[in-house]
PDB file of C-alpha atoms in Angstrom:
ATOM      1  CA  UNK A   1       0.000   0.000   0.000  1.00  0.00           C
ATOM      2  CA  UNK A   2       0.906   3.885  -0.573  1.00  0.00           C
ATOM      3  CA  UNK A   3       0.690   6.466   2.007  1.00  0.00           C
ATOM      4  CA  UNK A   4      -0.667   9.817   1.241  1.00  0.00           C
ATOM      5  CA  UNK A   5       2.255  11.450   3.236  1.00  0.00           C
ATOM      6  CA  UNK A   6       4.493   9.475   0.708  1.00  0.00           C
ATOM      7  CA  UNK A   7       3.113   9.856  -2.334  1.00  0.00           C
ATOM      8  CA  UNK A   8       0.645  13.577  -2.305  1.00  0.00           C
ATOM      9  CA  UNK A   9      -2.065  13.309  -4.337  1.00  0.00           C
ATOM     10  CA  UNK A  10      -3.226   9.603  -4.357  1.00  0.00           C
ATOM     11  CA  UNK A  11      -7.208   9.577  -4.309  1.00  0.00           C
ATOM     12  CA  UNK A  12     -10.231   7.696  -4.805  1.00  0.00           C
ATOM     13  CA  UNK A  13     -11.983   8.497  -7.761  1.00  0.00           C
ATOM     14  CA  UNK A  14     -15.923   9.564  -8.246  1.00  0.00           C
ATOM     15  CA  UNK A  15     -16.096   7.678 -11.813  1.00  0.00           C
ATOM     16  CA  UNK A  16     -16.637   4.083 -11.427  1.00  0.00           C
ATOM     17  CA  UNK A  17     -15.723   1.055 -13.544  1.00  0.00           C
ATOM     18  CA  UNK A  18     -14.246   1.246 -17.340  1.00  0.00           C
ATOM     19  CA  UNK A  19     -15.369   4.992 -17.286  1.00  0.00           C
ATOM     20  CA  UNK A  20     -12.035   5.426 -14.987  1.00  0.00           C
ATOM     21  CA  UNK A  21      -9.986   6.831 -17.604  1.00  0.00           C
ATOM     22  CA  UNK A  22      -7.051   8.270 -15.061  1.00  0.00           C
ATOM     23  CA  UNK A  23      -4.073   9.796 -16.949  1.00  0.00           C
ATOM     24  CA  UNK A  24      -7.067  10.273 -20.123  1.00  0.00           C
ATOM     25  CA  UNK A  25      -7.046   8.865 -23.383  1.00  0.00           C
ATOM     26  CA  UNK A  26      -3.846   9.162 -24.909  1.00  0.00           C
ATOM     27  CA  UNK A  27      -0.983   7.419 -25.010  1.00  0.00           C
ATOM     28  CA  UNK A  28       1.525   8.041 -22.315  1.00  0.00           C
ATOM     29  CA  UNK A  29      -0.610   9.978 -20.247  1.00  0.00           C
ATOM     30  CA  UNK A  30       0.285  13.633 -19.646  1.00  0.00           C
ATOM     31  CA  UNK A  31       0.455  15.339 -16.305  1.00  0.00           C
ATOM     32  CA  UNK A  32      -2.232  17.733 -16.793  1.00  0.00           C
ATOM     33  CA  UNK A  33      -4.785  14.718 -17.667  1.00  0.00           C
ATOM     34  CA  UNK A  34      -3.520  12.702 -14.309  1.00  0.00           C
ATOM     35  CA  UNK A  35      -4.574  15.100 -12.040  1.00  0.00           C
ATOM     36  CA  UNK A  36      -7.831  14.991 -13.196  1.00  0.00           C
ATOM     37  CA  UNK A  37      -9.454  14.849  -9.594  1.00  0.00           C
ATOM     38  CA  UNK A  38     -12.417  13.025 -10.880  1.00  0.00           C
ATOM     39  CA  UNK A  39     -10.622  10.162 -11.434  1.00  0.00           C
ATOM     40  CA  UNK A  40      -8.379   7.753  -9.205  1.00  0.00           C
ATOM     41  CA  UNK A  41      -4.931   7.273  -8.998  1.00  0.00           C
ATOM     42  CA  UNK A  42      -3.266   4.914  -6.689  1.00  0.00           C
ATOM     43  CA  UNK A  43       0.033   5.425  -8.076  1.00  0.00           C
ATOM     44  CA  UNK A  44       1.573   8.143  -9.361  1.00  0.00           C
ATOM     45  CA  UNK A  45       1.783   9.257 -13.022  1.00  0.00           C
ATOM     46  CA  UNK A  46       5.742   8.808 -12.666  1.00  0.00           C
ATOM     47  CA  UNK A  47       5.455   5.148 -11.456  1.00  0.00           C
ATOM     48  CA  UNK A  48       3.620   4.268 -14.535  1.00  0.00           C
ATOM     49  CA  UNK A  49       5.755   5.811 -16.952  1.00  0.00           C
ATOM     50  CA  UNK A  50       8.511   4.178 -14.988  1.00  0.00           C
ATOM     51  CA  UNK A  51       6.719   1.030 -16.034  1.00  0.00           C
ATOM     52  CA  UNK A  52       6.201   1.518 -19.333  1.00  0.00           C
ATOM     53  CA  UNK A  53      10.266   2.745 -19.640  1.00  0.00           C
ATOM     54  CA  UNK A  54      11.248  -0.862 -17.884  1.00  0.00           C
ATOM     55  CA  UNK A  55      12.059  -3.711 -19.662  1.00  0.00           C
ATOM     56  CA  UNK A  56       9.105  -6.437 -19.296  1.00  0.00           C
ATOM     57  CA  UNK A  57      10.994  -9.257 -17.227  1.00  0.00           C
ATOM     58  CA  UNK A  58      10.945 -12.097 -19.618  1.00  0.00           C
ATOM     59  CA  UNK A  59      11.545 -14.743 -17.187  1.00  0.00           C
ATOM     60  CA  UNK A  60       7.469 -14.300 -16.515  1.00  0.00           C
ATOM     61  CA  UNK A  61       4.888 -17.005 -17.484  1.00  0.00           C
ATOM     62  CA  UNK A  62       3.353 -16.026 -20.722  1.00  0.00           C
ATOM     63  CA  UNK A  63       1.485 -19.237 -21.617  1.00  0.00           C
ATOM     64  CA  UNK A  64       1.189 -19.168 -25.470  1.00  0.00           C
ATOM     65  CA  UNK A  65       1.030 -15.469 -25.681  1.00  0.00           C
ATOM     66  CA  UNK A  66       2.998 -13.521 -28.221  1.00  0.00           C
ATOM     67  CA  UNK A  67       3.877 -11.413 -25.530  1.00  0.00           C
ATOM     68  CA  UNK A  68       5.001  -7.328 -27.853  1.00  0.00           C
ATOM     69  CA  UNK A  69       8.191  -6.907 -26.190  1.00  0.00           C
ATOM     70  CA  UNK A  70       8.320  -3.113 -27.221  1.00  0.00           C
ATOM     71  CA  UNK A  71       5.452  -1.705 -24.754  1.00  0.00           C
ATOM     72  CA  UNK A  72       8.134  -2.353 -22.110  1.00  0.00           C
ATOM     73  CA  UNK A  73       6.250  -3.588 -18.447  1.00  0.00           C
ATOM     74  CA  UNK A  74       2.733  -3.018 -19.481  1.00  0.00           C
ATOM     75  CA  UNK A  75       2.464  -5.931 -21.968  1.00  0.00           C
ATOM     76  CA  UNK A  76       2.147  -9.429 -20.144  1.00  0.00           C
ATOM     77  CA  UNK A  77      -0.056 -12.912 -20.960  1.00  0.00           C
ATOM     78  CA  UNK A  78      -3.100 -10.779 -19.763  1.00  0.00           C
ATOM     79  CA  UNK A  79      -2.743  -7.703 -21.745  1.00  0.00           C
ATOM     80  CA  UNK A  80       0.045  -9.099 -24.562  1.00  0.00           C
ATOM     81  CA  UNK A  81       0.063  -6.159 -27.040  1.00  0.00           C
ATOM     82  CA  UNK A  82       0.899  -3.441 -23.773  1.00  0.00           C
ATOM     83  CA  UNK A  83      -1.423  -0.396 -22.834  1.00  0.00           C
ATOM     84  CA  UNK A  84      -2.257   1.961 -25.450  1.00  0.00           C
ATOM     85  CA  UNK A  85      -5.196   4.280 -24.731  1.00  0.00           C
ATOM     86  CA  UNK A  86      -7.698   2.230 -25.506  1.00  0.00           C
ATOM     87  CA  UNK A  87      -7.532  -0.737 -22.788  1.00  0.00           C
ATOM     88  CA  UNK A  88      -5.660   1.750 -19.693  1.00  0.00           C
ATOM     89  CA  UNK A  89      -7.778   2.051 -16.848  1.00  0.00           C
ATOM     90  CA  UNK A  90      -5.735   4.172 -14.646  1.00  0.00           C
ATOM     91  CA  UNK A  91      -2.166   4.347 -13.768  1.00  0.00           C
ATOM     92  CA  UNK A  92      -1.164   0.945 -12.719  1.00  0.00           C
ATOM     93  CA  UNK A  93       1.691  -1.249 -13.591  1.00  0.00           C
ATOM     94  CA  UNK A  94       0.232  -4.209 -15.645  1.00  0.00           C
ATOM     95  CA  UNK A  95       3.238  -6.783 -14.508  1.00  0.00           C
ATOM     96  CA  UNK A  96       3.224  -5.689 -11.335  1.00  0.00           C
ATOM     97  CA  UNK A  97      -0.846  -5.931 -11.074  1.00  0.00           C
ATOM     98  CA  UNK A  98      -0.794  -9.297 -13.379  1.00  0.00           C
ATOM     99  CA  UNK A  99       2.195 -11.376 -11.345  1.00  0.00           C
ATOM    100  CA  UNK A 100       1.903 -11.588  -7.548  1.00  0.00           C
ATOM    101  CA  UNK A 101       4.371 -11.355  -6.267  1.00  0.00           C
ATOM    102  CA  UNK A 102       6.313  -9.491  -8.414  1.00  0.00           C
ATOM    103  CA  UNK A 103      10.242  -8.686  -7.984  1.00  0.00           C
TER     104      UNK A 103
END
C-alpha cells in the first residue's frame, strides 16, 4: 500500500468502472490529464511511466502469448500487445498488477 504522506495526491476516484480513464485517453498519459481529480490514482503518473520505460521481465509465465516486447512492463499474458489508450484504466503497472508477487 501507498501512504498519502508518501506519495501527495493519491485519491479515490468519483467515476466508477471502465469509465475510470485516469491519466485520459492518450498514449503516455500527460500530467495535466492525471490530475484529473475526478478520477483515481493509486500510483503516481511517474510510477507508470517508470513502467512503461522498464524492460518487461521475460523470465514471466506467458502461456502461449505472443507477448510485444516493445510496450516495455505493461504488456504481459493478460494484456500481450501493452497499454495503449484504448484498454488503460488508470495508472497501474500491468506486470506488477498481473504477477503476484512481483520482484
Amino acid at each position: 500500500y501507498m501512504c498519502e504522506k508518501d506519495n501527495p495526491g493519491l485519491r479515490d476516484g468519483t467515476t466508477r468502472g471502465n469509465d475510470n480513464k485516469a491519466g485520459g485517453e492518450q498514449e503516455p498519459p500527460t500530467e495535466l490529464d492525471a490530475a484529473e481529480p475526478g478520477l483515481g490514482q493509486h500510483e503516481p503518473l511517474q510510477f507508470y511511466l517508470d513502467c512503461k520505460a522498464r524492460e518487461r521481465q521475460k523470465g514471466l509465465y506467458t502461456a502461449d502469448q505472443n507477448v510485444n516486447n516493445n510496450r516495455g512492463a505493461t504488456a504481459t499474458r493478460q494484456n500481450p500487445g501493452g497499454n495503449n489508450a484504448n484498454n488503460r484504466h488508470g495508472l497501474e503497472c500491468p506486470e506488477e498488477r498481473d504477477y503476484y508477487p512481483y520482484w
